[in-house]
mmCIF file of C-alpha atoms and ligand atoms in Angstrom:
data_model
loop_
_atom_site.group_PDB
_atom_site.id
_atom_site.type_symbol
_atom_site.label_atom_id
_atom_site.label_comp_id
_atom_site.label_asym_id
_atom_site.label_seq_id
_atom_site.Cartn_x
_atom_site.Cartn_y
_atom_site.Cartn_z
ATOM 1 C CA UNK A 14 24.047 -19.736 8.144
ATOM 2 C CA UNK A 15 20.616 -18.929 9.494
ATOM 3 C CA UNK A 16 19.118 -15.868 7.879
ATOM 4 C CA UNK A 17 16.062 -13.839 8.703
ATOM 5 C CA UNK A 18 15.169 -13.139 5.086
ATOM 6 C CA UNK A 19 15.506 -15.103 1.846
ATOM 7 C CA UNK A 20 15.033 -13.913 -1.733
ATOM 8 C CA UNK A 21 12.730 -16.184 -3.733
ATOM 9 C CA UNK A 22 12.656 -16.544 -7.512
ATOM 10 C CA UNK A 23 10.492 -18.306 -10.080
ATOM 11 C CA UNK A 24 13.401 -18.414 -12.507
ATOM 12 C CA UNK A 25 11.526 -16.270 -15.076
ATOM 13 C CA UNK A 26 12.390 -12.620 -15.262
ATOM 14 C CA UNK A 27 13.503 -10.274 -12.533
ATOM 15 C CA UNK A 28 10.845 -7.592 -12.580
ATOM 16 C CA UNK A 29 9.119 -9.047 -9.501
ATOM 17 C CA UNK A 30 11.406 -9.703 -6.535
ATOM 18 C CA UNK A 31 10.103 -11.668 -3.573
ATOM 19 C CA UNK A 32 11.685 -11.547 -0.115
ATOM 20 C CA UNK A 33 10.404 -14.017 2.477
ATOM 21 C CA UNK A 34 11.114 -12.958 6.068
ATOM 22 C CA UNK A 35 11.097 -14.975 9.290
ATOM 23 C CA UNK A 36 8.906 -12.502 11.102
ATOM 24 C CA UNK A 37 6.966 -9.251 10.883
ATOM 25 C CA UNK A 38 9.785 -7.244 12.442
ATOM 26 C CA UNK A 39 12.268 -8.313 9.778
ATOM 27 C CA UNK A 40 9.703 -7.668 7.046
ATOM 28 C CA UNK A 41 9.035 -4.173 8.392
ATOM 29 C CA UNK A 42 12.738 -3.320 8.647
ATOM 30 C CA UNK A 43 13.459 -4.506 5.111
ATOM 31 C CA UNK A 44 10.489 -2.572 3.698
ATOM 32 C CA UNK A 45 11.502 0.582 5.576
ATOM 33 C CA UNK A 46 15.057 0.177 4.270
ATOM 34 C CA UNK A 47 13.802 0.190 0.675
ATOM 35 C CA UNK A 48 11.655 3.301 1.253
ATOM 36 C CA UNK A 49 14.515 5.054 3.061
ATOM 37 C CA UNK A 50 16.888 4.328 0.159
ATOM 38 C CA UNK A 51 14.462 6.067 -2.217
ATOM 39 C CA UNK A 52 14.133 9.068 0.123
ATOM 40 C CA UNK A 53 17.888 9.325 0.636
ATOM 41 C CA UNK A 54 18.590 8.892 -3.053
ATOM 42 C CA UNK A 55 16.615 11.907 -4.283
ATOM 43 C CA UNK A 56 16.413 15.607 -3.575
ATOM 44 C CA UNK A 57 12.621 15.654 -4.087
ATOM 45 C CA UNK A 58 11.378 12.153 -3.151
ATOM 46 C CA UNK A 59 7.740 11.218 -3.691
ATOM 47 C CA UNK A 60 6.241 8.337 -1.733
ATOM 48 C CA UNK A 61 2.947 6.584 -2.431
ATOM 49 C CA UNK A 62 1.629 5.380 0.914
ATOM 50 C CA UNK A 63 -0.886 2.840 2.145
ATOM 51 C CA UNK A 64 -3.032 2.179 5.190
ATOM 52 C CA UNK A 65 -4.065 -1.084 6.859
ATOM 53 C CA UNK A 66 -2.246 -2.996 9.575
ATOM 54 C CA UNK A 67 0.446 -4.454 7.285
ATOM 55 C CA UNK A 68 2.538 -1.256 6.846
ATOM 56 C CA UNK A 69 2.297 -0.150 10.505
ATOM 57 C CA UNK A 70 5.623 -1.828 11.401
ATOM 58 C CA UNK A 71 7.250 -0.235 8.361
ATOM 59 C CA UNK A 72 6.036 3.193 9.493
ATOM 60 C CA UNK A 73 7.369 2.550 13.034
ATOM 61 C CA UNK A 74 10.766 1.809 11.555
ATOM 62 C CA UNK A 75 10.675 4.972 9.390
ATOM 63 C CA UNK A 76 9.801 6.985 12.528
ATOM 64 C CA UNK A 77 12.739 5.385 14.355
ATOM 65 C CA UNK A 78 15.126 6.312 11.510
ATOM 66 C CA UNK A 79 13.773 9.863 11.505
ATOM 67 C CA UNK A 80 14.287 10.119 15.282
ATOM 68 C CA UNK A 81 17.841 8.812 15.105
ATOM 69 C CA UNK A 82 18.577 11.335 12.333
ATOM 70 C CA UNK A 83 19.242 8.972 9.420
ATOM 71 C CA UNK A 84 16.065 9.782 7.502
ATOM 72 C CA UNK A 85 14.841 13.277 6.686
ATOM 73 C CA UNK A 86 11.232 13.858 5.633
ATOM 74 C CA UNK A 87 11.540 17.618 5.104
ATOM 75 C CA UNK A 88 11.619 17.313 1.305
ATOM 76 C CA UNK A 89 9.304 14.290 1.044
ATOM 77 C CA UNK A 90 5.950 14.555 -0.714
ATOM 78 C CA UNK A 91 3.366 11.787 -0.300
ATOM 79 C CA UNK A 92 0.233 10.589 -2.080
ATOM 80 C CA UNK A 93 -1.930 7.995 -0.325
ATOM 81 C CA UNK A 94 -3.801 5.247 -2.086
ATOM 82 C CA UNK A 95 -7.318 5.638 -0.830
ATOM 83 C CA UNK A 96 -9.883 6.962 1.616
ATOM 84 C CA UNK A 97 -13.335 5.937 2.743
ATOM 85 C CA UNK A 98 -16.271 7.859 1.280
ATOM 86 C CA UNK A 99 -18.098 9.619 2.703
ATOM 87 C CA UNK A 100 -15.910 10.266 5.734
ATOM 88 C CA UNK A 101 -14.379 13.492 7.075
ATOM 89 C CA UNK A 102 -10.574 13.607 7.459
ATOM 90 C CA UNK A 103 -11.011 14.373 11.181
ATOM 91 C CA UNK A 104 -12.977 11.161 11.721
ATOM 92 C CA UNK A 105 -10.783 8.789 13.718
ATOM 93 C CA UNK A 106 -11.579 5.964 11.287
ATOM 94 C CA UNK A 107 -10.455 7.941 8.255
ATOM 95 C CA UNK A 108 -7.248 7.082 6.460
ATOM 96 C CA UNK A 109 -6.176 10.732 6.880
ATOM 97 C CA UNK A 110 -6.346 10.196 10.624
ATOM 98 C CA UNK A 111 -4.600 6.828 10.387
ATOM 99 C CA UNK A 112 -1.671 8.339 8.484
ATOM 100 C CA UNK A 113 -1.301 11.170 10.976
ATOM 101 C CA UNK A 114 -1.289 8.744 13.926
ATOM 102 C CA UNK A 115 0.970 6.137 12.365
ATOM 103 C CA UNK A 116 3.471 8.328 10.533
ATOM 104 C CA UNK A 117 2.989 11.995 9.748
ATOM 105 C CA UNK A 118 2.611 13.275 13.331
ATOM 106 C CA UNK A 119 5.908 11.615 14.285
ATOM 107 C CA UNK A 120 8.282 12.711 11.514
ATOM 108 C CA UNK A 121 9.511 16.066 10.184
ATOM 109 C CA UNK A 122 7.217 16.077 7.148
ATOM 110 C CA UNK A 123 5.582 19.298 5.990
ATOM 111 C CA UNK A 124 1.843 18.506 6.104
ATOM 112 C CA UNK A 125 1.399 20.690 3.000
ATOM 113 C CA UNK A 126 3.284 17.958 1.155
ATOM 114 C CA UNK A 127 0.840 15.250 2.223
ATOM 115 C CA UNK A 128 -1.985 14.163 -0.095
ATOM 116 C CA UNK A 129 -4.822 11.771 0.716
ATOM 117 C CA UNK A 130 -7.936 11.482 -1.476
ATOM 118 C CA UNK A 131 -10.727 13.696 -0.129
ATOM 119 C CA UNK A 132 -13.430 11.414 1.226
ATOM 120 C CA UNK A 133 -15.474 14.442 2.157
ATOM 121 C CA UNK A 134 -15.603 16.136 -1.240
ATOM 122 C CA UNK A 135 -18.932 17.594 -2.360
ATOM 123 C CA UNK A 136 -18.168 16.370 -5.882
ATOM 124 C CA UNK A 137 -16.397 13.076 -5.359
ATOM 125 C CA UNK A 138 -16.006 12.301 -9.078
ATOM 126 C CA UNK A 139 -14.235 15.632 -9.548
ATOM 127 C CA UNK A 140 -12.065 14.949 -6.491
ATOM 128 C CA UNK A 141 -10.970 11.675 -8.133
ATOM 129 C CA UNK A 142 -10.164 13.424 -11.419
ATOM 130 C CA UNK A 143 -8.193 16.139 -9.591
ATOM 131 C CA UNK A 144 -6.207 13.542 -7.649
ATOM 132 C CA UNK A 145 -5.351 11.702 -10.859
ATOM 133 C CA UNK A 146 -4.274 14.988 -12.474
ATOM 134 C CA UNK A 147 -1.880 15.533 -9.555
ATOM 135 C CA UNK A 148 -0.373 12.068 -10.099
ATOM 136 C CA UNK A 149 0.092 12.884 -13.778
ATOM 137 C CA UNK A 150 1.677 16.203 -12.980
ATOM 138 C CA UNK A 151 4.306 14.613 -10.717
ATOM 139 C CA UNK A 152 4.853 11.838 -13.278
ATOM 140 C CA UNK A 153 3.908 9.062 -10.840
ATOM 141 C CA UNK A 154 5.312 8.470 -7.354
ATOM 142 C CA UNK A 155 8.902 7.240 -6.958
ATOM 143 C CA UNK A 156 7.781 4.242 -4.923
ATOM 144 C CA UNK A 157 4.295 3.014 -4.053
ATOM 145 C CA UNK A 158 3.861 1.058 -0.826
ATOM 146 C CA UNK A 159 0.980 -1.429 -0.934
ATOM 147 C CA UNK A 160 -0.751 -3.874 1.374
ATOM 148 C CA UNK A 161 -3.068 -6.495 -0.077
ATOM 149 C CA UNK A 162 -6.601 -7.491 0.854
ATOM 150 C CA UNK A 163 -7.480 -11.124 1.573
ATOM 151 C CA UNK A 164 -9.288 -11.128 -1.771
ATOM 152 C CA UNK A 165 -6.274 -9.715 -3.647
ATOM 153 C CA UNK A 166 -7.405 -6.080 -3.674
ATOM 154 C CA UNK A 167 -4.842 -3.268 -3.774
ATOM 155 C CA UNK A 168 -5.826 0.195 -2.616
ATOM 156 C CA UNK A 169 -9.571 -0.298 -2.749
ATOM 157 C CA UNK A 170 -9.550 -1.892 -6.204
ATOM 158 C CA UNK A 171 -11.857 -4.794 -5.490
ATOM 159 C CA UNK A 172 -12.102 -7.985 -7.583
ATOM 160 C CA UNK A 173 -14.334 -7.348 -10.580
ATOM 161 C CA UNK A 174 -14.428 -8.078 -14.300
ATOM 162 C CA UNK A 175 -12.404 -5.043 -15.453
ATOM 163 C CA UNK A 176 -9.253 -3.241 -14.326
ATOM 164 C CA UNK A 177 -10.246 0.365 -13.620
ATOM 165 C CA UNK A 178 -7.437 2.796 -14.507
ATOM 166 C CA UNK A 179 -7.729 6.173 -12.790
ATOM 167 C CA UNK A 180 -8.635 7.278 -9.272
ATOM 168 C CA UNK A 181 -12.332 6.503 -8.862
ATOM 169 C CA UNK A 182 -15.187 5.841 -6.457
ATOM 170 C CA UNK A 183 -15.550 2.187 -5.504
ATOM 171 C CA UNK A 184 -18.215 0.068 -3.910
ATOM 172 C CA UNK A 185 -16.583 -2.042 -1.193
ATOM 173 C CA UNK A 186 -17.227 -5.770 -1.251
ATOM 174 C CA UNK A 187 -18.893 -7.527 1.641
ATOM 175 C CA UNK A 188 -15.635 -9.351 2.477
ATOM 176 C CA UNK A 189 -13.667 -6.069 2.680
ATOM 177 C CA UNK A 190 -16.363 -4.457 4.825
ATOM 178 C CA UNK A 191 -16.211 -7.494 7.144
ATOM 179 C CA UNK A 192 -12.378 -7.441 7.218
ATOM 180 C CA UNK A 193 -12.284 -3.713 8.023
ATOM 181 C CA UNK A 194 -15.098 -3.864 10.587
ATOM 182 C CA UNK A 195 -12.486 -4.610 13.275
ATOM 183 C CA UNK A 196 -11.474 -0.945 13.209
ATOM 184 C CA UNK A 197 -15.038 0.328 13.748
ATOM 185 C CA UNK A 198 -17.409 0.077 16.701
ATOM 186 C CA UNK A 199 -19.973 -1.845 14.676
ATOM 187 C CA UNK A 200 -20.142 -3.167 11.142
ATOM 188 C CA UNK A 201 -22.900 -0.695 10.210
ATOM 189 C CA UNK A 202 -20.360 2.112 10.767
ATOM 190 C CA UNK A 203 -18.026 0.865 8.012
ATOM 191 C CA UNK A 204 -18.540 3.057 4.929
ATOM 192 C CA UNK A 205 -19.668 1.035 1.907
ATOM 193 C CA UNK A 206 -17.774 3.205 -0.564
ATOM 194 C CA UNK A 207 -14.290 4.602 -0.968
ATOM 195 C CA UNK A 208 -12.229 6.773 -3.299
ATOM 196 C CA UNK A 209 -9.153 4.931 -4.491
ATOM 197 C CA UNK A 210 -6.254 5.232 -6.877
ATOM 198 C CA UNK A 211 -7.079 2.938 -9.776
ATOM 199 C CA UNK A 212 -4.936 0.156 -11.177
ATOM 200 C CA UNK A 213 -3.555 2.586 -13.776
ATOM 201 C CA UNK A 214 -2.671 5.126 -11.060
ATOM 202 C CA UNK A 215 -0.802 2.458 -9.077
ATOM 203 C CA UNK A 216 1.027 1.169 -12.171
ATOM 204 C CA UNK A 217 2.329 4.714 -12.838
ATOM 205 C CA UNK A 218 4.635 4.341 -9.811
ATOM 206 C CA UNK A 219 8.308 3.963 -10.732
ATOM 207 C CA UNK A 220 8.717 1.231 -8.105
ATOM 208 C CA UNK A 221 6.201 -0.830 -6.173
ATOM 209 C CA UNK A 222 6.707 -2.338 -2.715
ATOM 210 C CA UNK A 223 4.021 -4.688 -1.385
ATOM 211 C CA UNK A 224 4.041 -5.992 2.179
ATOM 212 C CA UNK A 225 1.896 -8.829 3.533
ATOM 213 C CA UNK A 226 2.010 -11.042 6.570
ATOM 214 C CA UNK A 227 0.006 -13.870 8.076
ATOM 215 C CA UNK A 228 -1.742 -16.982 6.787
ATOM 216 C CA UNK A 229 -4.814 -14.969 5.795
ATOM 217 C CA UNK A 230 -2.804 -13.464 2.920
ATOM 218 C CA UNK A 231 -1.265 -16.740 1.631
ATOM 219 C CA UNK A 232 -3.943 -17.393 -0.974
ATOM 220 C CA UNK A 233 -3.932 -13.801 -2.278
ATOM 221 C CA UNK A 234 -0.118 -13.802 -2.498
ATOM 222 C CA UNK A 235 0.010 -17.099 -4.410
ATOM 223 C CA UNK A 236 -2.662 -15.899 -6.867
ATOM 224 C CA UNK A 237 -0.920 -12.520 -7.256
ATOM 225 C CA UNK A 238 2.454 -14.051 -8.081
ATOM 226 C CA UNK A 239 1.565 -17.323 -9.759
ATOM 227 C CA UNK A 240 -1.991 -17.038 -11.031
ATOM 228 C CA UNK A 241 -3.308 -15.550 -14.257
ATOM 229 C CA UNK A 242 -3.353 -11.749 -14.579
ATOM 230 C CA UNK A 243 -6.998 -11.009 -13.966
ATOM 231 C CA UNK A 244 -9.102 -8.186 -12.507
ATOM 232 C CA UNK A 245 -10.636 -10.828 -10.251
ATOM 233 C CA UNK A 246 -7.280 -10.753 -8.420
ATOM 234 C CA UNK A 247 -6.423 -7.051 -8.801
ATOM 235 C CA UNK A 248 -2.864 -7.418 -7.433
ATOM 236 C CA UNK A 249 -2.042 -9.911 -10.221
ATOM 237 C CA UNK A 250 -1.523 -6.896 -12.533
ATOM 238 C CA UNK A 251 1.737 -6.291 -10.671
ATOM 239 C CA UNK A 252 3.271 -9.150 -12.683
ATOM 240 C CA UNK A 253 3.389 -6.629 -15.549
ATOM 241 C CA UNK A 254 5.166 -3.829 -13.637
ATOM 242 C CA UNK A 255 8.872 -3.383 -14.288
ATOM 243 C CA UNK A 256 10.048 -2.951 -10.687
ATOM 244 C CA UNK A 257 8.114 -4.702 -7.926
ATOM 245 C CA UNK A 258 9.358 -5.955 -4.568
ATOM 246 C CA UNK A 259 7.044 -8.141 -2.509
ATOM 247 C CA UNK A 260 8.083 -8.609 1.124
ATOM 248 C CA UNK A 261 6.149 -11.253 3.032
ATOM 249 C CA UNK A 262 6.502 -13.470 6.065
ATOM 250 C CA UNK A 263 6.659 -17.263 5.911
ATOM 251 C CA UNK A 264 2.938 -17.658 6.653
ATOM 252 C CA UNK A 265 1.989 -15.424 3.711
ATOM 253 C CA UNK A 266 4.460 -17.344 1.496
ATOM 254 C CA UNK A 267 3.030 -20.753 2.431
ATOM 255 C CA UNK A 268 1.006 -21.322 -0.768
ATOM 256 C CA UNK A 269 3.754 -20.421 -3.260
ATOM 257 C CA UNK A 270 4.650 -23.300 -5.579
ATOM 258 C CA UNK A 271 6.726 -21.757 -8.379
ATOM 259 C CA UNK A 272 8.690 -19.286 -6.267
ATOM 260 C CA UNK A 273 11.553 -20.998 -4.440
ATOM 261 C CA UNK A 274 14.533 -19.757 -2.416
ATOM 262 C CA UNK A 275 17.270 -18.441 -4.731
ATOM 263 C CA UNK A 276 20.118 -20.908 -5.110
HETATM 264 C C1 GLP B 316 -7.740 -2.011 3.201
HETATM 265 C C2 GLP B 316 -6.899 -0.982 2.433
HETATM 266 C C3 GLP B 316 -5.815 -1.642 1.620
HETATM 267 C C4 GLP B 316 -5.071 -2.639 2.503
HETATM 268 C C5 GLP B 316 -6.013 -3.729 2.957
HETATM 269 C C6 GLP B 316 -5.347 -4.794 3.805
HETATM 270 O O1 GLP B 316 -8.822 -2.471 2.502
HETATM 271 N N1 GLP B 316 -7.682 -0.166 1.554
HETATM 272 O O2 GLP B 316 -4.933 -0.643 1.121
HETATM 273 O O3 GLP B 316 -3.990 -3.196 1.793
HETATM 274 O O4 GLP B 316 -7.036 -3.123 3.716
HETATM 275 O O5 GLP B 316 -5.257 -4.362 5.128
HETATM 276 P P1 GLP B 316 -4.408 -5.052 6.236
HETATM 277 O O6 GLP B 316 -2.995 -4.639 5.982
HETATM 278 O O7 GLP B 316 -4.933 -4.469 7.510
HETATM 279 O O8 GLP B 316 -4.604 -6.507 6.138
#
């Protein structure tokens, strides 16, 4: 029977589940279904959210569920991964703005329950420490949604020689600035720094859900799932998390060698 989505396994351990979908629509629906199950399964759900083009379809699906009355955001609290620095939340390139446009403005969430790192803080180091303290206070998010950069970055944790734990200020790599330039008028407008949850902050999440689509992500996905765990491929740390689901399309799955469709 033809199916739109197939679970893949590498035959070793079940902490990382991989679902390969025929198309972006299927991927988005499956990802939204997992997030909705977390929201519906708790009285005080906490979501970790992400920006970028990959989760936009997932957010559309969550909005649809909210409109049809099957998903209630009134008790949901959210913490986002990252924000450009320096950039005001009102700036239409900010991740604050992105989240409002792509999700928050369209669902019944209380905006007081929404948290995005403050890219406009006078003391950015302190803002990072405060954000991390919030994550500690809530005991980590119930589920963290992630995209992945072409170079394997998660949040804005760029490839480097160490895994940085807490929320911190990062210097964006040239390749990330180039990749994100499409959202700005000109490349000079792309901020060169950001404030991002660290690898430790992300790993505090009880569950992790990563979405990726397109051939441009195939190399990063193969290295994340099948390569060595190294800060040069930040997402590779996810191999050590206890509950990860990676939902990708066939193009993003193209370079996998060890992961095969489940028998
Ligand atoms: C940005 C974000 C990441 C995101 C990545 C990929 O750098 N900070 O959180 O995962 O871009 O974005 P896209 O989904 O648009 O490919």
